[in-house]
Each structure stands twice: as structure tokens, then as C-alpha cells.
Short mmCIF file of C-alpha atoms in Angstrom, two decimals:
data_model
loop_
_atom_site.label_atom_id
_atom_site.label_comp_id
_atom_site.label_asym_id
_atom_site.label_seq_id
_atom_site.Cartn_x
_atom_site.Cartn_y
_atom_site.Cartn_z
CA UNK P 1 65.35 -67.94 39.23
CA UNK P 2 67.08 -64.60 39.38
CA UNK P 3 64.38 -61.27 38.51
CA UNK P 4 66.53 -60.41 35.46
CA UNK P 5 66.52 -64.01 33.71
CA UNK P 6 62.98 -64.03 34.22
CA UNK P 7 62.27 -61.03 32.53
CA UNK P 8 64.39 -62.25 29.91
CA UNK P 9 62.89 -65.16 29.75
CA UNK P 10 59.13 -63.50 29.55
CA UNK P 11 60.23 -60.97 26.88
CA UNK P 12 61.56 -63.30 24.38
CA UNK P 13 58.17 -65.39 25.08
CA UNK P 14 56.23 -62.14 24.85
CA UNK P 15 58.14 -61.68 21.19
CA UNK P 16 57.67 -65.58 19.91
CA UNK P 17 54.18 -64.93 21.07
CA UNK P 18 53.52 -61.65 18.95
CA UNK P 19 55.40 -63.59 16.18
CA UNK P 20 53.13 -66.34 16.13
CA UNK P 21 49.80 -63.99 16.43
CA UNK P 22 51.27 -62.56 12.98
CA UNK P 23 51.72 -65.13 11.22
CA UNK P 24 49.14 -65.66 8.61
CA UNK P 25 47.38 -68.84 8.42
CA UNK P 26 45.71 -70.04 5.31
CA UNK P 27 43.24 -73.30 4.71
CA UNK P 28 42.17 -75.29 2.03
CA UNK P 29 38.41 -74.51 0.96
CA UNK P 30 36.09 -78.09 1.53
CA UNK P 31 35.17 -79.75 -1.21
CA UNK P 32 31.94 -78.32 -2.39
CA UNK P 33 33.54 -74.70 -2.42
CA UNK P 34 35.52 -75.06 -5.03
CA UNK P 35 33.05 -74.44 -7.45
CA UNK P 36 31.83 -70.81 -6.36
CA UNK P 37 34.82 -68.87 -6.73
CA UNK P 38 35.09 -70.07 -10.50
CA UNK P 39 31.22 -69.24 -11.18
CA UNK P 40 30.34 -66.15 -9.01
CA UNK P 41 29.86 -62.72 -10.60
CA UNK P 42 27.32 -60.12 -10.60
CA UNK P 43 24.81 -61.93 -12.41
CA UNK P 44 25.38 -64.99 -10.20
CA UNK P 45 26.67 -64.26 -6.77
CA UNK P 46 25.96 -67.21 -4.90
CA UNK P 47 24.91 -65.15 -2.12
CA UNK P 48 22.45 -66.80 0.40
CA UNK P 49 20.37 -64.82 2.96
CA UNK P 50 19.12 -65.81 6.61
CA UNK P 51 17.41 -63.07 8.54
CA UNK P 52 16.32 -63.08 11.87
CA UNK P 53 13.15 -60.43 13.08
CA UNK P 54 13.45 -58.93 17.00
CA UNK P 55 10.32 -56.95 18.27
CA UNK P 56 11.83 -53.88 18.43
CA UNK P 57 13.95 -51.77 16.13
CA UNK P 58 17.68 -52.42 15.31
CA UNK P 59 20.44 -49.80 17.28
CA UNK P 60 23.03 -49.99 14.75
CA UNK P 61 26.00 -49.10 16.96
CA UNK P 62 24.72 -52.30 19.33
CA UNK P 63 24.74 -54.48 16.11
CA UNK P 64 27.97 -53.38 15.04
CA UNK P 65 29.72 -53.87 18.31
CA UNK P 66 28.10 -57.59 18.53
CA UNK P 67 29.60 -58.22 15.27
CA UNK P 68 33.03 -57.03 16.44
CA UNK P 69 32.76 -59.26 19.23
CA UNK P 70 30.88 -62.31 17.92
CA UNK P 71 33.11 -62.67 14.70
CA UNK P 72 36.50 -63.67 16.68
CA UNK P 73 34.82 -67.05 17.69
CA UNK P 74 34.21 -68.23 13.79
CA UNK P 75 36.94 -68.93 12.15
CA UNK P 76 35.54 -70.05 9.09
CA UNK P 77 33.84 -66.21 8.71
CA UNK P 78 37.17 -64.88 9.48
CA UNK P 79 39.38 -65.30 6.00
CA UNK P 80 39.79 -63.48 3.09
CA UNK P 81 39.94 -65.62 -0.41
CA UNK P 82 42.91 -65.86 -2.62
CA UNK P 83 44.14 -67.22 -5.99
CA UNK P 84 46.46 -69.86 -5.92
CA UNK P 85 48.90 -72.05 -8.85
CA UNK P 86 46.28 -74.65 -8.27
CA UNK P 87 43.39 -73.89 -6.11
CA UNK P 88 41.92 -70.94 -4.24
CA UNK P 89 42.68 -70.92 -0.54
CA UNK P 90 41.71 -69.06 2.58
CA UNK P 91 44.09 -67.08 4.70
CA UNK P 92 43.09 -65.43 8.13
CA UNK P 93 41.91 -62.17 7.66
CA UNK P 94 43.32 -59.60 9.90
CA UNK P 95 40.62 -56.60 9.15
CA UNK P 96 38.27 -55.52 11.53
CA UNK P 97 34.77 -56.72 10.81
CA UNK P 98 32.69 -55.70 7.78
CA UNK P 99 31.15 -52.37 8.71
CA UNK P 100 27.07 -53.12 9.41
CA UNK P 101 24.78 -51.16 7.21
CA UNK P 102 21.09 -50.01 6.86
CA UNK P 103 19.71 -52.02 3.96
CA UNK P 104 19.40 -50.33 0.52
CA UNK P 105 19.56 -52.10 -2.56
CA UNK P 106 18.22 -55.42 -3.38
CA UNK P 107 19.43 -58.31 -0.78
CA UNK P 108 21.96 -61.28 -2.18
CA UNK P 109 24.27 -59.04 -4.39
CA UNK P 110 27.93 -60.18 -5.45
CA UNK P 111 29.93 -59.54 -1.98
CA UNK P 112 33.00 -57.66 -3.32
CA UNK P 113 35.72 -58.32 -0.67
CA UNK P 114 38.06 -55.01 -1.32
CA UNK P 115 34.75 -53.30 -0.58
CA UNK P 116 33.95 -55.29 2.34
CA UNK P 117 37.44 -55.30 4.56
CA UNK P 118 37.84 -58.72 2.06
CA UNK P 119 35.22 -60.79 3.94
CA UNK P 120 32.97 -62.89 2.84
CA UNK P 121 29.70 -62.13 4.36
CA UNK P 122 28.04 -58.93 4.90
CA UNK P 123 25.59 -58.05 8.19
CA UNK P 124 22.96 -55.30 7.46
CA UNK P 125 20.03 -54.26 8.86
CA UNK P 126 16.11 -52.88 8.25
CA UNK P 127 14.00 -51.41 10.98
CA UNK P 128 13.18 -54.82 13.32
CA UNK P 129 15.70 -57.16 11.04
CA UNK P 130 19.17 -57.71 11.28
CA UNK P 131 20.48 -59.68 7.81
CA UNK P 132 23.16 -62.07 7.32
CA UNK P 133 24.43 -62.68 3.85
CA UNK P 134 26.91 -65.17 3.25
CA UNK P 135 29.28 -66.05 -0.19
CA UNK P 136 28.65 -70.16 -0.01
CA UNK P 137 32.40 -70.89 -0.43
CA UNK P 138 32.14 -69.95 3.05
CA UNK P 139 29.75 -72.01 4.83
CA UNK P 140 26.09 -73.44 4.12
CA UNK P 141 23.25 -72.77 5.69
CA UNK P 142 23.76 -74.85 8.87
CA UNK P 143 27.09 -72.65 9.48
CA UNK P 144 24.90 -69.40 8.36
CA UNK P 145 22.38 -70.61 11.13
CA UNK P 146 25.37 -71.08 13.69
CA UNK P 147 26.73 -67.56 13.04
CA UNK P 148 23.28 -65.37 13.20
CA UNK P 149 22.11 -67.22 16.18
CA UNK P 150 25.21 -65.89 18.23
CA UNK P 151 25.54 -62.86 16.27
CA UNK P 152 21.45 -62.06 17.57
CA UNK P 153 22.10 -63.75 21.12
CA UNK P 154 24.81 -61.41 21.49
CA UNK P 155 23.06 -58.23 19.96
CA UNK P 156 20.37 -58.78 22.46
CA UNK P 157 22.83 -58.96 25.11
CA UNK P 158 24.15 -55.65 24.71
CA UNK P 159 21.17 -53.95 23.73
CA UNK P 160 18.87 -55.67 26.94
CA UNK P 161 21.99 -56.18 29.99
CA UNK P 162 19.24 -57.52 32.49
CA UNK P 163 19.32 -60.68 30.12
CA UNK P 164 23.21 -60.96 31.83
CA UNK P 165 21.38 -62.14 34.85
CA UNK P 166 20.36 -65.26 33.25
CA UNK P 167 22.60 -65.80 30.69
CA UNK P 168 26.81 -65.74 30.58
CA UNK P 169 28.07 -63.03 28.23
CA UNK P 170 30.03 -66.04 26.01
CA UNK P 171 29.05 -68.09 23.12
CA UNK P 172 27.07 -70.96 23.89
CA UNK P 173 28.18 -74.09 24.95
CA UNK P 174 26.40 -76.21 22.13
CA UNK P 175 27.43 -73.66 19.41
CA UNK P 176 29.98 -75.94 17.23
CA UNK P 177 33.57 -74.00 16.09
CA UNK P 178 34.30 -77.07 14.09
CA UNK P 179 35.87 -76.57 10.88
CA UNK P 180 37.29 -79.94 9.40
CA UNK P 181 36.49 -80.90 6.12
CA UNK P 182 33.88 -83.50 6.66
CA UNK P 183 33.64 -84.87 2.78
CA UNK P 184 37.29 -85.82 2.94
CA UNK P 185 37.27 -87.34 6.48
CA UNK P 186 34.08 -89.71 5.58
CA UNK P 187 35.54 -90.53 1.74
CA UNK P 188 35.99 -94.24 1.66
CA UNK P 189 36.15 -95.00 -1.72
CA UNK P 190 35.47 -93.29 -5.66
CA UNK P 191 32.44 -94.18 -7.37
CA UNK P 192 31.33 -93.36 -10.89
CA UNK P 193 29.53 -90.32 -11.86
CA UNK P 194 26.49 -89.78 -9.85
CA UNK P 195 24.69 -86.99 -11.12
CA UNK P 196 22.28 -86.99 -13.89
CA UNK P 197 22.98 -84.08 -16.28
CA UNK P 198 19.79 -84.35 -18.82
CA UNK P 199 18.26 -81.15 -19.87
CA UNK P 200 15.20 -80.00 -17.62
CA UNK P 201 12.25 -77.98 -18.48
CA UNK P 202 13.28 -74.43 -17.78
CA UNK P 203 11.21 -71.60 -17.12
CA UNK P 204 11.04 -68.49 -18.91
CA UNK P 205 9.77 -65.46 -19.02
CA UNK P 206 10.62 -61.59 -19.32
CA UNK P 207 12.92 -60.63 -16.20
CA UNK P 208 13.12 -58.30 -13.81
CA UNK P 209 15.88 -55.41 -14.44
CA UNK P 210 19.46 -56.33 -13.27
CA UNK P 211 20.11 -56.57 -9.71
CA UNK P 212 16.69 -56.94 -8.99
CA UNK P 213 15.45 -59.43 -7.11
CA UNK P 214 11.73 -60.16 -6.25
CA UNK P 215 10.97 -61.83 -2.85
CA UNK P 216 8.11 -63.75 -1.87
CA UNK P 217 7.64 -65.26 1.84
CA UNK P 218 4.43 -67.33 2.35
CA UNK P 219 3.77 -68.21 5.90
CA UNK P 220 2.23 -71.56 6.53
CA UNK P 221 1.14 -72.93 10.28
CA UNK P 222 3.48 -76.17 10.58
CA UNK P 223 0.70 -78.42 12.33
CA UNK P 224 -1.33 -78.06 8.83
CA UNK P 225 1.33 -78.58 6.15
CA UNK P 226 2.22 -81.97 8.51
CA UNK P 227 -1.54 -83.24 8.30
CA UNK P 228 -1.76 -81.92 4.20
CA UNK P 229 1.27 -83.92 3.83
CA UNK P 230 0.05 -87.14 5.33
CA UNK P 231 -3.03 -87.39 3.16
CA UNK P 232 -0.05 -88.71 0.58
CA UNK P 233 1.93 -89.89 2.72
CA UNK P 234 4.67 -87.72 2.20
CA UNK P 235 6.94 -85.84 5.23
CA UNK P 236 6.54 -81.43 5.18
CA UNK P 237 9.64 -81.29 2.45
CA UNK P 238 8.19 -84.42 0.08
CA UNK P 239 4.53 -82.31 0.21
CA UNK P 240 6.44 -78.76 -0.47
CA UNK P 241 8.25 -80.22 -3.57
CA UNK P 242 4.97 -82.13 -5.04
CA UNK P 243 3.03 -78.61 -4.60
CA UNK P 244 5.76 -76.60 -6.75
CA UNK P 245 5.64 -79.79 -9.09
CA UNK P 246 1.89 -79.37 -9.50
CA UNK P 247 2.30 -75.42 -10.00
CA UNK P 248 4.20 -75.97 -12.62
CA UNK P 249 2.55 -78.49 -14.24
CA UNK P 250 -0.63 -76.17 -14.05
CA UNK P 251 0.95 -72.40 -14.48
CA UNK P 252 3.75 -73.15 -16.79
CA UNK P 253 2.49 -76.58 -18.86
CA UNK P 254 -0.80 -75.83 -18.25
CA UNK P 255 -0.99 -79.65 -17.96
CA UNK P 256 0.43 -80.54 -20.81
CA UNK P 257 3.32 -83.27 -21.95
CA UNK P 258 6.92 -82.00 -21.82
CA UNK P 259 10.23 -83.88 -23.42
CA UNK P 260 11.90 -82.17 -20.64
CA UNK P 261 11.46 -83.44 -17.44
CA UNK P 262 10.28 -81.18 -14.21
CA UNK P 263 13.08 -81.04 -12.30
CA UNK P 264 13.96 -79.85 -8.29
CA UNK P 265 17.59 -79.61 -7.33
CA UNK P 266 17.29 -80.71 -3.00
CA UNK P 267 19.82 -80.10 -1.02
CA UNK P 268 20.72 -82.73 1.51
CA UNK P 269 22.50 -82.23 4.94
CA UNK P 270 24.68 -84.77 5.31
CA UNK P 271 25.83 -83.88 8.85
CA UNK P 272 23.29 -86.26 10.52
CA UNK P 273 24.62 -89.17 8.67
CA UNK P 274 28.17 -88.96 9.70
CA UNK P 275 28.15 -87.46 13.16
CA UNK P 276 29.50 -84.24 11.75
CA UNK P 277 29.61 -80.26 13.75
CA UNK P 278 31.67 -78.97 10.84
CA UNK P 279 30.18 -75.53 9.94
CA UNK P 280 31.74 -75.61 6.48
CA UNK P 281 29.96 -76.50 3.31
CA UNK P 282 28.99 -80.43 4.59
CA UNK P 283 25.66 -81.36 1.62
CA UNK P 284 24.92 -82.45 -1.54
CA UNK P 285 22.69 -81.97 -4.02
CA UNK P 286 19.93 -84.43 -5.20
CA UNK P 287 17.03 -84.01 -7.98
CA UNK P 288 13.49 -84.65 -7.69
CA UNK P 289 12.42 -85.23 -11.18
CA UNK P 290 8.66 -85.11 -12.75
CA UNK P 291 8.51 -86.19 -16.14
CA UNK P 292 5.29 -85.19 -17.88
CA UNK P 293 4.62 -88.17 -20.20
CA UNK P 294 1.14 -87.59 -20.36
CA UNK P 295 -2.11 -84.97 -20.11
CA UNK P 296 -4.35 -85.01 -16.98
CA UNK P 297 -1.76 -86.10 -13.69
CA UNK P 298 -3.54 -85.57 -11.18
CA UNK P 299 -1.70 -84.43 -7.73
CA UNK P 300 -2.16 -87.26 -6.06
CA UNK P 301 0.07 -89.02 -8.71
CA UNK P 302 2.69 -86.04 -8.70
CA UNK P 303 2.59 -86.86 -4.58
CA UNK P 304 3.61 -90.51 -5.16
CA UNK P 305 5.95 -89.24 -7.87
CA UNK P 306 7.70 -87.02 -6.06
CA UNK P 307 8.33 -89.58 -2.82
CA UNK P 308 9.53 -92.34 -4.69
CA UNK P 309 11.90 -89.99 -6.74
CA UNK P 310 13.42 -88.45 -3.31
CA UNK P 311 13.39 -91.57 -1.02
CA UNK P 312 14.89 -93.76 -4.02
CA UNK P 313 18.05 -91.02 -3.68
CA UNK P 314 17.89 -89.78 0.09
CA UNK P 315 19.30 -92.92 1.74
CA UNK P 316 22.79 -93.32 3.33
CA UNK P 317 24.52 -95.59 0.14
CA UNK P 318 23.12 -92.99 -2.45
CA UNK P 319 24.37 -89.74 -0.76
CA UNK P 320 28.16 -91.52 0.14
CA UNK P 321 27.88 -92.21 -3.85
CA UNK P 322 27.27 -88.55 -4.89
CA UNK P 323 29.94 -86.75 -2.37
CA UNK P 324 32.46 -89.79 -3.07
CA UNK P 325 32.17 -89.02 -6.53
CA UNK P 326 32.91 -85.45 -6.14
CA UNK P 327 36.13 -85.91 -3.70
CA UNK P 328 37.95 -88.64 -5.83
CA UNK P 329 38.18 -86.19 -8.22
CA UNK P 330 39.80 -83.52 -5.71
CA UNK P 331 42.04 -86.29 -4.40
CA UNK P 332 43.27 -87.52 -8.26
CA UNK P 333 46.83 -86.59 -8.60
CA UNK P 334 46.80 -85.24 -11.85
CA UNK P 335 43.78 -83.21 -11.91
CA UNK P 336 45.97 -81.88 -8.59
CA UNK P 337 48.30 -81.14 -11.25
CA UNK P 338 46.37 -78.79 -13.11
CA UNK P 339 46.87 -75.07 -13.28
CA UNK P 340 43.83 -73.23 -11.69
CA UNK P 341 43.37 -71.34 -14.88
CA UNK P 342 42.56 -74.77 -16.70
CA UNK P 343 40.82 -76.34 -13.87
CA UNK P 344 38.29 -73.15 -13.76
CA UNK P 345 37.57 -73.55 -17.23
CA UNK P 346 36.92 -77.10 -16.94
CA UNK P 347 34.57 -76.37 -13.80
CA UNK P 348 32.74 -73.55 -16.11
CA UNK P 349 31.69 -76.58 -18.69
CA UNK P 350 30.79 -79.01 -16.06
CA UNK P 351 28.65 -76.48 -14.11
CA UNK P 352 26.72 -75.34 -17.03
CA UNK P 353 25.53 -78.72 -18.36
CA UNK P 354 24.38 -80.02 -14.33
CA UNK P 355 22.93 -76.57 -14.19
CA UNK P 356 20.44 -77.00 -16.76
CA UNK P 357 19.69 -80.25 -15.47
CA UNK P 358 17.32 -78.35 -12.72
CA UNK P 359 14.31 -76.45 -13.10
CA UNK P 360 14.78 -75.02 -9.81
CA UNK P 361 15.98 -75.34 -6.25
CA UNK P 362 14.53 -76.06 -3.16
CA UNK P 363 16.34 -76.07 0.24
CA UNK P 364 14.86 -76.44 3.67
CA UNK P 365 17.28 -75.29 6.17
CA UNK P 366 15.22 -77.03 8.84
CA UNK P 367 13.36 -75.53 12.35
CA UNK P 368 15.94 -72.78 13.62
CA UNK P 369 16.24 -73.46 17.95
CA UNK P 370 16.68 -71.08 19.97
CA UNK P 371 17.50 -70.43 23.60
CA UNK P 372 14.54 -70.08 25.77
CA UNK P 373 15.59 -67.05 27.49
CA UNK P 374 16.15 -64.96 24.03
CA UNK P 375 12.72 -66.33 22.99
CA UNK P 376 10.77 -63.54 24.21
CA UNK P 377 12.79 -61.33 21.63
CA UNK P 378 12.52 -62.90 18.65
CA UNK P 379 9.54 -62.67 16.48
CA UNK P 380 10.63 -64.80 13.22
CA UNK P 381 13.23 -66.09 10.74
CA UNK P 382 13.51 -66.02 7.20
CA UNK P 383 16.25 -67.68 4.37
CA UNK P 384 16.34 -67.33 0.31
CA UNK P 385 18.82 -68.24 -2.59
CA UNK P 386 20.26 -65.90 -4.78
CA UNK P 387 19.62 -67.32 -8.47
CA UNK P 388 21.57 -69.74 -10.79
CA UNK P 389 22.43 -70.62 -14.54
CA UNK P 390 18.60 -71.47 -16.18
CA UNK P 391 16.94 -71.22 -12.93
CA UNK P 392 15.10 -68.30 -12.42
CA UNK P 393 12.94 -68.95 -9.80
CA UNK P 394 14.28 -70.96 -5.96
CA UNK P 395 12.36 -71.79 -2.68
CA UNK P 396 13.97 -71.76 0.50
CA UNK P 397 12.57 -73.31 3.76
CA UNK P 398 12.91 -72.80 6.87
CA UNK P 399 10.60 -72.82 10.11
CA UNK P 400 10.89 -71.34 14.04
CA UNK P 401 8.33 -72.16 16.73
CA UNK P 402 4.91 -73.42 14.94
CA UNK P 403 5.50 -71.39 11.84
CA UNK P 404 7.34 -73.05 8.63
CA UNK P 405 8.37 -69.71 6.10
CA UNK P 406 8.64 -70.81 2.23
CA UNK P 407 10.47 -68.06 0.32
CA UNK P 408 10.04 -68.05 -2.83
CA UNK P 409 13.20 -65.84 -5.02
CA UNK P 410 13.18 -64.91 -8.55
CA UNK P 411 14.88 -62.86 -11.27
CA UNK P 412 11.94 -62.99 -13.35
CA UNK P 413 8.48 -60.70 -13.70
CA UNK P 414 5.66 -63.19 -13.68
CA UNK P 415 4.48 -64.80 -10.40
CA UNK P 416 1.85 -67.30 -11.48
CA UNK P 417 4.10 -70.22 -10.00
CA UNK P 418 4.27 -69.05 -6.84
CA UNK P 419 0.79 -67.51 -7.13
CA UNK P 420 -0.27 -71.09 -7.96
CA UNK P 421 1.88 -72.68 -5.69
CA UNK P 422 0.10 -70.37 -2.18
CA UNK P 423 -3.40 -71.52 -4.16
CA UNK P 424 -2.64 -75.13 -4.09
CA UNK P 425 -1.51 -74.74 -0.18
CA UNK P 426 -5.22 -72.65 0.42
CA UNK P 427 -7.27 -75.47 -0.97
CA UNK P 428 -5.31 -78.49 0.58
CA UNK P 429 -6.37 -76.46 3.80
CA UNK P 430 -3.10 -75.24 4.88
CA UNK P 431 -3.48 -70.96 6.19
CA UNK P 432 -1.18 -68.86 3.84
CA UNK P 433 -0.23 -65.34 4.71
CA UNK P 434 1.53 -63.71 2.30
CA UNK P 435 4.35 -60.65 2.46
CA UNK P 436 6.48 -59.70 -0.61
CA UNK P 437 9.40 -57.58 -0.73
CA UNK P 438 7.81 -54.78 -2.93
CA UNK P 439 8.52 -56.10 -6.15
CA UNK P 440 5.55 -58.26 -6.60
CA UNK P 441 2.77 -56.16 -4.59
CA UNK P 442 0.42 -55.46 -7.22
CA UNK P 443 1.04 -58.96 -9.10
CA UNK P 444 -0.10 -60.89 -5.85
#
């Protein structure tokens, strides 16, 4: 082939090439995302946090040039939001990465995108902590996990080079990049309505001021909680529920009866049960429910409460129910139909009845592995919620080596649940250490 047809040849690929890098490609958000655009705001931001702790401080310009390098992998943390006829929608975001930031305020606030190059999550750091926070239409907190692990892993490649020896300067090979919508590729069929939407007991109280939000970590060794639990024969996240359970039975009931029932929304992973590597949104939400029909339960009978009330719902039929449920309505041509405008309003209803249906949350976002030859860097993890409609107080979970983190969050100014909750832990036998984010030190 003649020099000059080849040149020709490789400049009008060389254009069709830059053409196709500029197009702008958009994605439909998975099925549990639709709900946060419609509810977020300042008061609700639907903001989650997962922090990782190194054992020496943060360089800044290191973690900002990690992030500009690790962020090109995940596609999912690469979009921007927008508004469209009928649904919101991703498109690529072109921006360079969110500018990392010495932490200042209060963590999980609204993410405003024109303030934040119109991503999603937001990287920030504080002395030996780097923090990821993350807008949930994004990703849960398996994809959060995902993200901070090679965010750190490559952090601590630039900041210690001799760790090039024994490690490639790539993402690893197990990391997953999957982004398919894994509730619509396991729908089979619709099924009715599976979520209960009956009032719960709420608690109250006076609240912090706006924006404020009080953090509790209690540190528990995981070897204890495992033989607490099995004196009820519950697993670590069955015992964790029936404790909060009894703390509120105690602090809040002061056990008493209550018409409404005790109620703990439970996130459920449902990647194990269908094979999945999608680091979208891929759970659902079930409710362990204590109903207080009587004076004197004793926690032993909260323990076999609690079990019966998970295991009756955490089972493969029950959880292909509740996400079936929610993805025939997605797929039903004439909701499909429906302007955005009048589908957000009908979301806004719906939320606000299943929200009261909770007392709180609790998510465990499991043990958090990590390559053996960044081990010797990391000193700990944590994760919390940011707050919902009528639920003032969360707990997040999550453990890393032999040490299981609960995190307690709340928006409001008394502590004697958690307080209660640590107490109950200290007489069962379990080691609590305690560490608060300010807000709470002289309550504690």
C-alpha cells in the first residue's frame, strides 16, 4: 500500500477515533436508584461513608493524583446525573476528578454536583484517613468497597514505590468493572406487593442543629460477638439486631408495651444469590420487626424473635419476591409512560409511608479483604448512613482483620440507645472500645 494512502487511511481513522472518544454516552440508572434522585436534599442526602485508616498521615497531592488515575477504571463513578421526559439517566462525565479536600464540616452532606465537577462522590481526607462518600444512585456499598480499595491500593503505591517491587502498578485482577443491571437480568416474573408498610415505633427526641451529624464507632473483637451470638443461636448480624432491639426496648420503652412495632430495616446483598460482580446498586431491603405485646421480654426471647423474623425473610424465594416486585413496576408500559414530574411525586408518597415503616436501619457491609502486601499499611475501616424520613438514628457494620466496627449515626442529641446498646455488648462479655466523632464526648 502506497505511503500516501496509508496516511490517509490512518488520519481519517485517527478522526472516527476522536469522534467516537466524544461522543457522550449515557445509561439507564438500576432499579433501586430511581428512588434517590426524587428524595435527596439537604436534609436527606443519601450520602453513605466508607473510610479507610493508613498508619501514617495523608499527602494530599499523592491522594489526589491516585484519584486522577484510579477513577478512569470505574465507570459507574464516572457520570454526571440528568433529568429526563421520563426518568433520570447517567451520561459520561468528561470533568476531571472531584478535587480531594481536607475534611471540615460534618461527613455525609448533600453532594452538589455543579460544586463537585458534577460527580457523584466526593474523596476527602483527615490526618491518617482518606474518606469516600458516595450519592447511592451511584453504587452500594459493595461498589463503595470496590472503589476505596483501589483508590487506597493505589495511594499507597505512589506514596511507598518500593511496594512496585511486589505489586503491578494496575488495578487488580479480581477487582470487578461490571456494571449490568443485575435486578433486570435475574427478573423472572411480577409478584404482588412485598413490603409491609405499617407504622413503626419511631424515636424521638430533641435534635442536633442542621447539618450536624453525631458519630459513634464501637469496636468489638469478632471472635467474642461470634461466641455471644451462639449462646442464642443467632449468626454476628442476627445477635447485632437483637442487642439494638433490647436497647430499645430498655432506653426508649423502658420495657413497656407499644402498638407500634420495633422495627429494623436490613439490607440484603443479593449478589451471592445470583452469581452477580455488578458494582451498581444490586440489594434489597428487609425488616426485622419486634412487636412489644407485653411487659418483662426478656433478651433471650427478643434473640429468638429477632432470628425467626430475619430467617423467615432472608431465603432465596422471599428476596426474588421483594426485587421482582420492584422491577415489574419499572418494566409496566404505562407507568413507562409517565412524565418524570408525575412519577416523582408518586415515588414521594410511596417513600414516605415504607419509610415510617422502620425504626431504624442496620447494614453490615461485611469483612473488607485486602491484599496481603498493602496489609502492613492499613490500620482499620469504618462505614455509616446518612439519615432518613422518621429515622433518626442507623448502624452500619462492617469488620477488617479480627475487628468488627458498629457505627452508630444520628441526627438526634440523646445517646442512651447506643449508650445502652455498648452496655448490653459489655455484659454479654463482648470488649467495647469506644471513639465518637466529637459530638457525643461528654454524653458517653
Amino acid at each position: 500500500m502506497p505511503d500516501s494512502v496509508s496516511g490517509e487511511l490512518d488520519d481519517i481513522e485517527g478522526k472516527s477515533m476522536s469522534r467516537r472518544e466524544s461522543e457522550i454516552k449515557w445509561d439507564k440508572l438500576d432499579n433501586t436508584a430511581h428512588l434517590f434522585p426524587v428524595i435527596a436534599g439537604e436534609s436527606m442526602s443519601n450520602v453513605y461513608r466508607i473510610s479507610v485508616t493508613l498508619k501514617e498521615k495523608i499527602k494530599p497531592g499523592y491522594l489526589q493524583e491516585a484519584l486522577d488515575k484510579t477513577l478512569p477504571w470505574f465507570d459507574v463513578f464516572r457520570v454526571r446525573l440528568r433529568k429526563g421526559i421520563f426518568w433520570y439517566y447517567f451520561e459520561d462525565n468528561k470533568k476531571p476528578a472531584p478535587r480531594v479536600t481536607e475534611e471540615n464540616t460534618y461527613p455525609n452532606q448533600f453532594i452538589v454536583p455543579n460544586k463537585n465537577n458534577n460527580y457523584l462522590f466526593r474523596v476527602s481526607y483527615y490526618r491518617n484517613r482518606i474518606n469516600l462518600e458516595v450519592f447511592h444512585v451511584l453504587t452500594d456499598g459493595m461498589g463503595g468497597i470496590n472503589f476505596l480499595r483501589e483508590l487506597t491500593y493505589q495511594y499507597l503505591r505512589i506514596a511507598y514505590p518500593e511496594l512496585l517491587e511486589k505489586v503491578p502498578d494496575t488495578l487488580c485482577s479480581d477487582t470487578s468493572l461490571n456494571k449490568e443491571d443485575s435486578f433486570v437480568k435475574n427478573y423472572k416474573k411480577s409478584h404482588a406487593k412485598g413490603y409491609k408498610t405499617k407504622r413503626a415505633y419511631l424515636i424521638k427526641g430533641e435534635r442536633l442543629k442542621p447539618l450536624e451529624l453525631g458519630i459513634i464507632h464501637g469496636y468489638l473483637p469478632v471472635g467474642q460477638l461470634k461466641d455471644a451470638g451462639k449462646k442464642y443461636g443467632l449468626s454476628i448480624n442476627e445477635y447485632l439486631v437483637a442487642v439494638f432491639f433490647w436497647s430499645v426496648y430498655e432506653e426508649c420503652l423502658h420495657g413497656g408495651v407499644s402498638k407500634q412495632p420495633v422495627s429494623v430495616a436490613v439490607p440484603v446483598n443479593l449478589r451471592p444469590y445470583y452469581n452477580s460482580i455488578t458494582t451498581k446498586n444490586f440489594f434489597v431491603m428487609v425488616s426485622a420487626v419486634f412487636e412489644p405485646d407485653k411487659e418483662g421480654y426478656t433478651f433471650p426471647e427478643i434473640a429468638e424473635i429477632t432470628a425467626k423474623s430475619l430467617r423467615s425473610q432472608i431465603n432465596p424465594e422471599h428476596l426474588e419476591h421483594l426485587f421482582a416486585y420492584n422491577v415489574s413496576n419499572e418494566k409496566n408500559l404505562m407507568l413507562r409512560a409517565v412524565p418524570l414530574f408525575v412519577k416523582n411525586i408518586a415515588i414521594k408518597s410511596v417513600y414516605r409511608t415504607s419509610a415510617l415503616a422502620n425504626t431504624s436501619t442496620i447494614t453490615n457491609i461485611g469483612n473488607i479483604g485486602i491484599r496481603e502486601e498493602y496489609r502492613p499499611y492499613i490500620e482499620k475501616f469504618h462505614a455509616f448512613l446518612s439519615m432518613s424520613k422518621g429515622q433518626g438514628i442507623k448502624g452500619c457494620i462492617c469488620s477488617y482483620g479480627d475487628t468488627l466496627v458498629f457505627t452508630f449515626s444520628s441526627t438526634l442529641t440523646d445517646v442512651s440507645v447506643q449508650r445502652g446498646f455498648f452496655r448490653k455488648l459489655a455484659a454479654e462479655g463482648v470488649q467495647v472500645e469506644i471513639e465518637t466523632n466529637g459530638v457525643y464526648d461528654e454524653k458517653m
